[in-house]
Short mmCIF file of C-alpha atoms in Angstrom, two decimals:
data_model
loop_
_atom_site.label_atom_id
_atom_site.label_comp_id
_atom_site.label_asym_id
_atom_site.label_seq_id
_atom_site.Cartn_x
_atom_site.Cartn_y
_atom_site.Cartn_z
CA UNK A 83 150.96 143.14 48.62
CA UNK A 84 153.28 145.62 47.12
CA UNK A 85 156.11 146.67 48.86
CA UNK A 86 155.12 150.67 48.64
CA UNK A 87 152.22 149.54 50.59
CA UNK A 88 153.63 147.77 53.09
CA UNK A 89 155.53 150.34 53.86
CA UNK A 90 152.43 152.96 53.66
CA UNK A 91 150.67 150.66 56.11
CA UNK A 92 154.03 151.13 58.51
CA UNK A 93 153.41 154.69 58.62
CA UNK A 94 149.88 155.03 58.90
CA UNK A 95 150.20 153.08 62.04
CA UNK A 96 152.64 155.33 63.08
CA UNK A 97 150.32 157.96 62.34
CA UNK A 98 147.38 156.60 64.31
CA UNK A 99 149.54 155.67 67.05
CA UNK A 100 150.96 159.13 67.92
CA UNK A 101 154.48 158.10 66.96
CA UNK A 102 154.15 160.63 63.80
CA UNK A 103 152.35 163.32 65.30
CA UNK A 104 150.28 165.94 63.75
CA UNK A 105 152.36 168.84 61.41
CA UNK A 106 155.45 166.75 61.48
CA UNK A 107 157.21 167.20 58.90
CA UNK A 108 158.83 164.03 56.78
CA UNK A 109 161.96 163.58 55.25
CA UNK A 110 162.37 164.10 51.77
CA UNK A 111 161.82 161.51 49.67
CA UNK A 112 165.35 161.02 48.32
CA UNK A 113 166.78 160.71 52.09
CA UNK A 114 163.38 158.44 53.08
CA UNK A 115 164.68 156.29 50.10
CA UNK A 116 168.15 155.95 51.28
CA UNK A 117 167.30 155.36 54.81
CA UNK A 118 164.44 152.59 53.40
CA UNK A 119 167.06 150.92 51.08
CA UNK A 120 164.52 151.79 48.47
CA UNK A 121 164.44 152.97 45.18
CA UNK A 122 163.45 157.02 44.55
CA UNK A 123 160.73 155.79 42.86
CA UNK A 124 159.40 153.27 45.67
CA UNK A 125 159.12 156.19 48.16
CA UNK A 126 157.20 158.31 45.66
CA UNK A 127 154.61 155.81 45.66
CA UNK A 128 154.92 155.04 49.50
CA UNK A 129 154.08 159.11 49.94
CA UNK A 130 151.55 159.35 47.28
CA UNK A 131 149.63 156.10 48.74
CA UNK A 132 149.65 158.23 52.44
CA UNK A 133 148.66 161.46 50.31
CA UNK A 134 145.79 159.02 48.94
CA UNK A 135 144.82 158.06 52.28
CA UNK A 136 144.57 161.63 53.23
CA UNK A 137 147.32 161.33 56.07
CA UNK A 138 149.53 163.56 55.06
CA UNK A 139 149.98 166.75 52.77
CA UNK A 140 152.50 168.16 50.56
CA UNK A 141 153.36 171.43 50.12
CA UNK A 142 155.36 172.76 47.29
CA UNK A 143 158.41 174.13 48.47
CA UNK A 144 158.05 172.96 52.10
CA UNK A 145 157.73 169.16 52.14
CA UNK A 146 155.20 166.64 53.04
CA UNK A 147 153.52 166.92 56.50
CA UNK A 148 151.36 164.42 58.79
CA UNK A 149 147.83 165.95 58.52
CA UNK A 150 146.78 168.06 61.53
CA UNK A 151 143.11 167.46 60.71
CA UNK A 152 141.13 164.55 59.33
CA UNK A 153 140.53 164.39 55.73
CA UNK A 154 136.84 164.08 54.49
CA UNK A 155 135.25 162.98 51.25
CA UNK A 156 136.47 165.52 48.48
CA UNK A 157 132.54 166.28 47.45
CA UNK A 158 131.65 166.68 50.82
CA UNK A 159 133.43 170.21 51.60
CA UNK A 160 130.77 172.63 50.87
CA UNK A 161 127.74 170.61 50.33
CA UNK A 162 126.91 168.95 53.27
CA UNK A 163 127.37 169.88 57.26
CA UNK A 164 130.68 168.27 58.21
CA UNK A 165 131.03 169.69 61.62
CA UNK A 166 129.03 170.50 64.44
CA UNK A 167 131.06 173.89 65.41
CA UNK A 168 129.07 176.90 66.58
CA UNK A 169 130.28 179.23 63.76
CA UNK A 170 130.09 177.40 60.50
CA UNK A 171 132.03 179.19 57.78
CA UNK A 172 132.58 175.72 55.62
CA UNK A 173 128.78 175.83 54.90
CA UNK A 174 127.69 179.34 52.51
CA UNK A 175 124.17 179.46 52.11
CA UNK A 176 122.97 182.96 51.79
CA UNK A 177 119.75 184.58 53.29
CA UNK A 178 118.76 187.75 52.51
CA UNK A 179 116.78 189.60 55.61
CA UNK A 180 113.31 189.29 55.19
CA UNK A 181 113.46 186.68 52.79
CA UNK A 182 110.56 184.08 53.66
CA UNK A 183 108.37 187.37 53.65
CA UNK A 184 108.88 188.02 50.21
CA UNK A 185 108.94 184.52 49.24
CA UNK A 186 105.35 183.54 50.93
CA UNK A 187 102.96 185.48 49.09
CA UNK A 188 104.27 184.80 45.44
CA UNK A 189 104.50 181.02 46.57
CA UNK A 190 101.11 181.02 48.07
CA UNK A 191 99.11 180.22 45.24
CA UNK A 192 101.28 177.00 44.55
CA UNK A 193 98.84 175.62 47.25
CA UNK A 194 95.39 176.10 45.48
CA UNK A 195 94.26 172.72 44.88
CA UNK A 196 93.81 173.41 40.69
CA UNK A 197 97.18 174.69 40.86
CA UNK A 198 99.03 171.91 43.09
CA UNK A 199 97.50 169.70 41.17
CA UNK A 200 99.43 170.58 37.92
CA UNK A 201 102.44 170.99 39.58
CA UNK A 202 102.68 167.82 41.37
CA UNK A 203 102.84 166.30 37.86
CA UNK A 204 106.39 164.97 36.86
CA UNK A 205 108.97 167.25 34.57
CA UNK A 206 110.44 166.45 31.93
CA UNK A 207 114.24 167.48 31.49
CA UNK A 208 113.28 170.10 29.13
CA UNK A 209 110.91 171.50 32.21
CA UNK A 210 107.80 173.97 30.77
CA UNK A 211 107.49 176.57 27.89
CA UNK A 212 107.21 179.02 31.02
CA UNK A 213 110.47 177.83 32.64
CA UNK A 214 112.73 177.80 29.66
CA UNK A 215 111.23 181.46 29.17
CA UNK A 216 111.67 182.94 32.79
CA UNK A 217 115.40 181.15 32.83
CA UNK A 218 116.19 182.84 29.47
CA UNK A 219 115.53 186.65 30.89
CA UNK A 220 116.94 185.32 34.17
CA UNK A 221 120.32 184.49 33.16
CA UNK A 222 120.64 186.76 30.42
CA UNK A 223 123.47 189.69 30.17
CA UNK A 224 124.18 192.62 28.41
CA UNK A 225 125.92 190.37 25.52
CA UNK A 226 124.64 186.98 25.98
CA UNK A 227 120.79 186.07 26.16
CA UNK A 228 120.72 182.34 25.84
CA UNK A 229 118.07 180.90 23.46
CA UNK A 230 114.84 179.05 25.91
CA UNK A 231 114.95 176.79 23.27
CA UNK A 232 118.45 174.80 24.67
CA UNK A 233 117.64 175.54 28.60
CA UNK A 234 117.03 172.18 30.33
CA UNK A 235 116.63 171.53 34.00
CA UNK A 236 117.75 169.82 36.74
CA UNK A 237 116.58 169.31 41.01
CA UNK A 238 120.36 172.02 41.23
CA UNK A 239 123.36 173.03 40.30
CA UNK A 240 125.26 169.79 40.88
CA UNK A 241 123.14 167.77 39.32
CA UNK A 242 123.39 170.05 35.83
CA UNK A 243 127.29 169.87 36.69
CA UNK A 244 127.25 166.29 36.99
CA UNK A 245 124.65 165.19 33.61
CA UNK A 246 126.69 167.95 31.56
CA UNK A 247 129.96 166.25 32.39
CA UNK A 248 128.70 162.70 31.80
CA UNK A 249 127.77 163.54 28.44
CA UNK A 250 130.76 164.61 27.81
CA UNK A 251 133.35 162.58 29.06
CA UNK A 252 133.70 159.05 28.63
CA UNK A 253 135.20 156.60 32.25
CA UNK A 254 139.40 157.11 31.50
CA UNK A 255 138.75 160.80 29.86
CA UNK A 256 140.46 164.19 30.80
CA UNK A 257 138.88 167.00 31.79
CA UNK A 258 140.82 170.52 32.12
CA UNK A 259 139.78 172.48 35.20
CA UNK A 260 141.63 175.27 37.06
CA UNK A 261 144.30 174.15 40.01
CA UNK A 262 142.03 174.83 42.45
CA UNK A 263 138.30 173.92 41.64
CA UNK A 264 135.16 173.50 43.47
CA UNK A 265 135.41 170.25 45.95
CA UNK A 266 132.11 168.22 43.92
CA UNK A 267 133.71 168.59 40.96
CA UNK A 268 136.24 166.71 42.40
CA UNK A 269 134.07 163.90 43.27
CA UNK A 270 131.99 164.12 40.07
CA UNK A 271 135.42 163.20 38.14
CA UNK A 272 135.96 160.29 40.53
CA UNK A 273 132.47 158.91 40.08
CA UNK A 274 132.40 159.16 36.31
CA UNK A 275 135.67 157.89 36.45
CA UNK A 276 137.78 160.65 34.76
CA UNK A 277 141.01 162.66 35.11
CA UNK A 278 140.76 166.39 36.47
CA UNK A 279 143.69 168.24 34.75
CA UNK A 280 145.16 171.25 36.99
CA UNK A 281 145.66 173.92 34.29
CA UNK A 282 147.95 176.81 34.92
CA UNK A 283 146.47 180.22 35.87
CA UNK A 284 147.88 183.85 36.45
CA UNK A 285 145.89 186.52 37.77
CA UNK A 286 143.46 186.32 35.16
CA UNK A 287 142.47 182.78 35.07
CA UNK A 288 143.43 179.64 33.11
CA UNK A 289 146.73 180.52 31.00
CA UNK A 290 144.96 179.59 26.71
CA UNK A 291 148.50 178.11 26.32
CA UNK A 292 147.99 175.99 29.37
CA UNK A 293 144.70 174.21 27.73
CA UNK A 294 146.26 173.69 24.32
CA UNK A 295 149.48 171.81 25.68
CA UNK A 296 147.09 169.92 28.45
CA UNK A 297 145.39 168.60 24.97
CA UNK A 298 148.31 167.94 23.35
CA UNK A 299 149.83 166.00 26.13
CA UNK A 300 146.89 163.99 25.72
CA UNK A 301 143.31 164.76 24.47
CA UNK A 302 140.99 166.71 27.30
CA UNK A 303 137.11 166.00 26.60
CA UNK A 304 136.12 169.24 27.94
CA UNK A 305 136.81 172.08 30.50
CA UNK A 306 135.28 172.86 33.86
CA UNK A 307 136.01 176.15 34.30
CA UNK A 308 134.58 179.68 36.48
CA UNK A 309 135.39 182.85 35.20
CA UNK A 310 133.19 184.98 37.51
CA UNK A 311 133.79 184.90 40.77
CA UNK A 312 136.26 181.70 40.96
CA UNK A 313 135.49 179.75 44.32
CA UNK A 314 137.40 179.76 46.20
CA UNK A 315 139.89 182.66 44.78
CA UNK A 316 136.83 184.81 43.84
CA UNK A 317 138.80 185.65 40.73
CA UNK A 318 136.83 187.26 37.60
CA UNK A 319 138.66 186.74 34.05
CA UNK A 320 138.89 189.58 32.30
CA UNK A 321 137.20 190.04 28.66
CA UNK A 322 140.31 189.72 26.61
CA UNK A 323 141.07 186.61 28.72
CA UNK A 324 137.99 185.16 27.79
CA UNK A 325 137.88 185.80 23.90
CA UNK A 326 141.45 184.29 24.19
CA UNK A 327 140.06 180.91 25.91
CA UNK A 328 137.23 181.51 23.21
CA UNK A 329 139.26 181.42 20.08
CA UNK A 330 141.81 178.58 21.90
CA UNK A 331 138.86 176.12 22.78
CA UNK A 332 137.36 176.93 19.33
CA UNK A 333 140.58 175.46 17.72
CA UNK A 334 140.92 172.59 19.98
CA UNK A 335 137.35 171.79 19.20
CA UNK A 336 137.23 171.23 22.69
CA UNK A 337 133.59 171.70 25.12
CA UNK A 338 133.63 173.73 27.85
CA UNK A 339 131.30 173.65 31.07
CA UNK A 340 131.26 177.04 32.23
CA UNK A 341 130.24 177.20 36.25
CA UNK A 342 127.85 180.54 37.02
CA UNK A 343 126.55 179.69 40.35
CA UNK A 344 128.38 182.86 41.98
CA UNK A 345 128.12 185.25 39.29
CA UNK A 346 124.96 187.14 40.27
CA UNK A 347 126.78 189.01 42.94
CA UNK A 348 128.82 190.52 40.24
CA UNK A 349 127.10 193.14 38.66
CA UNK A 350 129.76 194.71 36.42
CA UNK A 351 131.25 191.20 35.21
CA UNK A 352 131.60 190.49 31.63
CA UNK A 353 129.77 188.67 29.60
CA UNK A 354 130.02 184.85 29.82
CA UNK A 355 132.18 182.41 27.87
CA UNK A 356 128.81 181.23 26.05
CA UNK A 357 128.79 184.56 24.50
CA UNK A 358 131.97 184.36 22.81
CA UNK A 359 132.08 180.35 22.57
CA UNK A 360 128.38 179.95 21.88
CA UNK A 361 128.68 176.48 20.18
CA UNK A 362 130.98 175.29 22.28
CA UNK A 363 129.74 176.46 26.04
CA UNK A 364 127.40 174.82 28.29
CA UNK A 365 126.75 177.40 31.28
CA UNK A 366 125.98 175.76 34.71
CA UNK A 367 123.40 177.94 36.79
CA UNK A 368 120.51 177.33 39.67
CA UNK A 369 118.26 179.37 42.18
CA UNK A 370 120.37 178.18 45.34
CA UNK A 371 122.45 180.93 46.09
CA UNK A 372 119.98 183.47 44.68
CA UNK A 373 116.84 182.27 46.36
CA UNK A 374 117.72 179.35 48.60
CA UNK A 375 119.19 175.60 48.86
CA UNK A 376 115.42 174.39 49.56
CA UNK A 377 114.15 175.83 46.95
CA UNK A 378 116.18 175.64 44.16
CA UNK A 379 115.70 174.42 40.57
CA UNK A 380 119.36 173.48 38.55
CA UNK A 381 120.21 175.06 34.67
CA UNK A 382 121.70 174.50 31.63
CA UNK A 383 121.99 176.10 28.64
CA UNK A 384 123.48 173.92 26.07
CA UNK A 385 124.84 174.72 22.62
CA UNK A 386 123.26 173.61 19.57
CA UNK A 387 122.64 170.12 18.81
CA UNK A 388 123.79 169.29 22.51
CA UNK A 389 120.36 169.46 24.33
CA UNK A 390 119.03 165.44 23.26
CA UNK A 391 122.60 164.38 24.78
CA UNK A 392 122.38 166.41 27.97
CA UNK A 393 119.01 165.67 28.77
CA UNK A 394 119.09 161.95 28.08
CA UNK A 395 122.23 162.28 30.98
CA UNK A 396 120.07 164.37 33.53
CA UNK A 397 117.29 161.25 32.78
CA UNK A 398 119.81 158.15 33.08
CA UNK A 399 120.95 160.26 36.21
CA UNK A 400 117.68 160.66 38.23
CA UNK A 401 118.60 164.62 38.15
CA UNK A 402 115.52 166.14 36.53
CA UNK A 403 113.80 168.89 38.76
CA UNK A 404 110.37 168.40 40.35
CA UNK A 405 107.20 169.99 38.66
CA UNK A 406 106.89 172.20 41.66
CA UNK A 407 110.44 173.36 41.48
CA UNK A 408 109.71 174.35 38.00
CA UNK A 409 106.41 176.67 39.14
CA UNK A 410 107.70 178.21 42.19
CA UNK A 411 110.67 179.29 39.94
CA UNK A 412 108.49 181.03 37.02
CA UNK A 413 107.01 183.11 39.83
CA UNK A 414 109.48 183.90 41.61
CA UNK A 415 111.32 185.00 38.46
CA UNK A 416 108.52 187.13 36.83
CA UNK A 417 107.21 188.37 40.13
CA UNK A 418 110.71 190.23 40.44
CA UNK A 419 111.41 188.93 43.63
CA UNK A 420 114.64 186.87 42.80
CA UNK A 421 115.48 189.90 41.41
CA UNK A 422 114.91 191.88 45.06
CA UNK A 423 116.90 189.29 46.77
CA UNK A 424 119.92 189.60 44.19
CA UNK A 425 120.04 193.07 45.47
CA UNK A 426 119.93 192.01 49.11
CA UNK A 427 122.60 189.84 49.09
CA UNK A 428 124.64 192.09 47.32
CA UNK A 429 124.32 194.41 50.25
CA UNK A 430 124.28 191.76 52.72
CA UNK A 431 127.84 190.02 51.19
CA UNK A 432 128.93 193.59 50.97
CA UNK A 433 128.62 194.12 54.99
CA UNK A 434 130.31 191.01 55.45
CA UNK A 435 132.94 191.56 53.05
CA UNK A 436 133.57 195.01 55.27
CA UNK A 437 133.72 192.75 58.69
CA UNK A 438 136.46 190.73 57.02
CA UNK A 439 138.35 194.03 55.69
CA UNK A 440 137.76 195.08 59.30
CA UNK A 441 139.04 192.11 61.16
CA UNK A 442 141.71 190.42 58.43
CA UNK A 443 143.50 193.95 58.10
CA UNK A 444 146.95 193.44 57.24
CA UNK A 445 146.65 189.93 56.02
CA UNK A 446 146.83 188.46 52.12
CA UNK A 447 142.94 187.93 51.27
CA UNK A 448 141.51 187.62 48.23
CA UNK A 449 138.04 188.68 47.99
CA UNK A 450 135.44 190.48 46.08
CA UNK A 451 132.84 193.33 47.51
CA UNK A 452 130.29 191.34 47.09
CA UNK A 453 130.92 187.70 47.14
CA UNK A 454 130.15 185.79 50.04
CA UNK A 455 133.64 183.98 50.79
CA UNK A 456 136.95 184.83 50.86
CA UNK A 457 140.76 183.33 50.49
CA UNK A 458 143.28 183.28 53.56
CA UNK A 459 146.34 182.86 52.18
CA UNK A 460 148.16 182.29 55.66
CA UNK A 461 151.57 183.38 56.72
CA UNK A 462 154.19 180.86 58.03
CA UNK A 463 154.82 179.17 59.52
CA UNK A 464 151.04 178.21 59.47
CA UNK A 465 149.67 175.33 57.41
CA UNK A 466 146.49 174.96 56.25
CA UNK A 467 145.62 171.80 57.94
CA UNK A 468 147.34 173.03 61.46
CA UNK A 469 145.12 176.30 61.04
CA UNK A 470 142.14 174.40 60.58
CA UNK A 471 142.70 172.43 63.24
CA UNK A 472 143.32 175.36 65.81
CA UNK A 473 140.38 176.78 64.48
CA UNK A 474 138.06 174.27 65.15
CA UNK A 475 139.15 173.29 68.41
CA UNK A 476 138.11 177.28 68.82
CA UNK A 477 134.15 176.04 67.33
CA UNK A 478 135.05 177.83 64.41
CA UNK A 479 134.88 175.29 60.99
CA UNK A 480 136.64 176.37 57.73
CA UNK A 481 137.30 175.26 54.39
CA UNK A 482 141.21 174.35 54.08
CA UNK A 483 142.82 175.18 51.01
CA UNK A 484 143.66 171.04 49.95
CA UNK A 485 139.79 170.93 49.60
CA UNK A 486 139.98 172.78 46.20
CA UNK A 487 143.94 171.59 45.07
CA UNK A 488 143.55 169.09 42.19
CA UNK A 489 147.07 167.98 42.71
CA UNK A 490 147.21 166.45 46.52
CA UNK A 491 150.92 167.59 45.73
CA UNK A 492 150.29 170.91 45.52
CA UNK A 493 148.34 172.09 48.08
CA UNK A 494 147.86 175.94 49.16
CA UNK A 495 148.79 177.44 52.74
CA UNK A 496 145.54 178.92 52.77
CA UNK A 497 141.89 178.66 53.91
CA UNK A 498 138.40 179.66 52.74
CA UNK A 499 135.80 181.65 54.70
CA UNK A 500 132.34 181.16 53.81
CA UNK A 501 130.25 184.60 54.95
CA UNK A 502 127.01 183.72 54.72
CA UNK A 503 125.54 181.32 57.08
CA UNK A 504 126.93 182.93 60.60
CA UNK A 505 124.67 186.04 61.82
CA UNK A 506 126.77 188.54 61.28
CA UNK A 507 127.87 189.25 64.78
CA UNK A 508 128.56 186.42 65.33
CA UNK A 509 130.79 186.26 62.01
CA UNK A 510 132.75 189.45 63.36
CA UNK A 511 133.40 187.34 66.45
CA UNK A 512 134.45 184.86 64.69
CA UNK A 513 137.10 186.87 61.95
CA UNK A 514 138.54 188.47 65.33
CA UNK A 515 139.11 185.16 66.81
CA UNK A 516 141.00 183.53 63.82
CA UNK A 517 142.65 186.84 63.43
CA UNK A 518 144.04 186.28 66.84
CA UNK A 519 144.60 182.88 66.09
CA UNK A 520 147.12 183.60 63.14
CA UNK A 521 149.29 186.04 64.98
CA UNK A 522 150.60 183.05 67.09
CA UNK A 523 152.34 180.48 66.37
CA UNK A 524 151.18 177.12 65.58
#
């Protein structure tokens, strides 16, 4: 065994043990070295292994810390219950009031036996004349309506995030994505065994100068990237930043995956990336968050001479949507009822947004109106892991800031709240409660 992990293996147990307890703080790696009779080098591996094993954090600036919660899969934030706690604000699954009502009737004739029969029939990746058109008008904007002809389908969103990124990155290739990015994308990397890039961003996204010495450094196959409505930052790019990415990814000759799950709350944003990087852009979008996670139906809209590729990725995959899927969506699309609920949870991520103006007063968040999370950054001497630690030992489960880091090196002091799965009083509970939490110390 190499010596880096022998010595890795020496901590860990003194990790499990107790004898490194939770939030302490080790030495820097230059006096862990000297104490070790190690090289510099040897001790950067020893901490990177423990980083690996998701014992302990760094934190630029500040060190590198024993964990003060338990680290889960990276995919697994956001997509799956992780905890049992009584307020879930990891989970963000939005539910407009009086939902199922308007869902039911435009969903009941699904069930007539002429009709179920047709759409219990399989679906290809290219789904139905119908679909492509009721997508099209669905996802169009002011600037950008996508052509039906390159809209394929899959069962949701991270299925068309995962078949777009295996067609375009090879196992060993590079793929640029903001600093912090959405936790599956994380996992999707991992599994198609590539290399997420952390590209620098200011206020208005991804820096173009960032992406073109990322590909220089060595060649990126594409870009993940979420101009409207970042999650978790909730940051929108502006239009001039997105023209520059345009005209930079155009010279680069380099793909771009552009992630809209969030964007329908938005309904000032500008137009998408596709609209200025049309043959270059493949824009991610599904029904979850705008209808609901059981009855959802995945997008893509591909650029020219892309969709045989993508498709023949969502079939090698097992990610094409079901038949069903595909009918309950035209309806619900035409009828004008995803429509209605878009305006519902507007209001309804609005309200909440208010409660956590209310409640987080006097704190750094990020947020928008109408989005339905928001970013803690948290004031020292609190830690992300340490606050999500004292917040679930409160039955209150949040999404620490590591989740989204790309580099385990570089992790934020910060945490995300998901809005929309607690009932909204007992959300307000909950904000007051962390509130409280914060303004002692750890």
């Amino acid at each position: 065994m190499d010596d880096y992990r022998r010595i890795a293996d020496r901590l860990a147990d003194d990790i499990t043990a107790g004898r490194l307890k939770p939030g302490e703080r080790l030495p820097p790696q230059r006096q862990f070295a000297r104490r070790r009779g190690i090289a510099g080098s040897t001790a950067g591996r020893v901490y990177g292994e423990l980083v690996r094993r998701g014992l302990v954090v760094g934190e630029v600036g500040r060190g590198t810390f024993v964990r003060a919660a338990p680290a889960g899969p990276a995919g697994r934030a956001l997509t799956e219950q992780a905890t049992r706690a009584p307020v879930n604000m990891e989970l963000n699954y939005p539910s407009a009031p009086g939902q199922s009502e308007l869902l039911a009737p435009v969903l009941e004739p699904l069930l007539r036996p002429d009709v179920l029969a047709e759409a219990l029939l399989p679906a290809a990746a290219t789904g139905t004349a119908a679909a492509r058109e009721a997508v099209a008008a669905l996802l169009a904007t002011p600037g950008w309506r996508p052509d039906r002809a390159q809209v394929l389908f899959t069962g949701n969103a991270r299925q068309a995030i995962a078949a777009t990124l295996a067609s375009l990155v090879r196992p060993g290739g590079r793929v640029g994505v903001e600093s912090l990015t959405y936790p599956l994308v994380k996992e999707i990397a991992a599994r198609l065994g590539s290399t997420l890039v952390p590209l620098a961003v200011d206020e208005d996204g991804p820096l173009p100068q960032a992406i073109t010495a990322a590909h220089r450094t060595a060649p990126l196959s594409a870009l993940y990237l979420q101009p409207t409505l970042h999650n978790p930052t909730s940051l929108t790019m502006s239009w001039d930043r997105r023209r520059e990415i345009a005209l930079t990814v155009a010279d680069l000759n380099l793909p771009v995956v552009e992630d809209r799950i969030w964007s329908f709350l938005h309904p000032h944003a500008p137009d998408p990336l596709a609209a200025h990087a049309p043959a270059l852009t493949h824009v991610v979008d599904s029904l979850s968050k705008r209808v609901a996670p059981g009855l959802t139906v995945g997008f893509v809209v591909v650029p020219p001479g892309r969709r045989h590729a993508v498709a023949a990725a969502i079939r090698s995959g097992g990610w094409s949507a079901g038949r069903f899927a595909l009918e309950a969506a035209v309806r619900l699309v035409g009828s004008g009822v995803v429509q209605l609920l878009v305006e519902a949870k507007r209001a309804d991520a609005a309200e909440r947004q208010r409660l956590v103006a209310q409640e987080l007063d006097g704190f750094v968040v990020r947020a928008h109106p109408q989005l339905y999370y928001a970013w803690w950054e948290l004031p020292a001497p609190w830690r992300a892991d340490t606050f999500t630690a004292a917040a679930a030992a409160l039955g209150i489960a949040v999404t620490p800031g590591p989740a989204f880091a790309v580099d385990p090196n570089r992790t934020p002091d910060a945490v995300r709240l998901g809005l929309a799965s607690a009932a909204p009083r007992d959300l307000e509970r909950a904000l007051r409660t962390l509130a409280g939490v914060v303004r002692k110390r750890p």
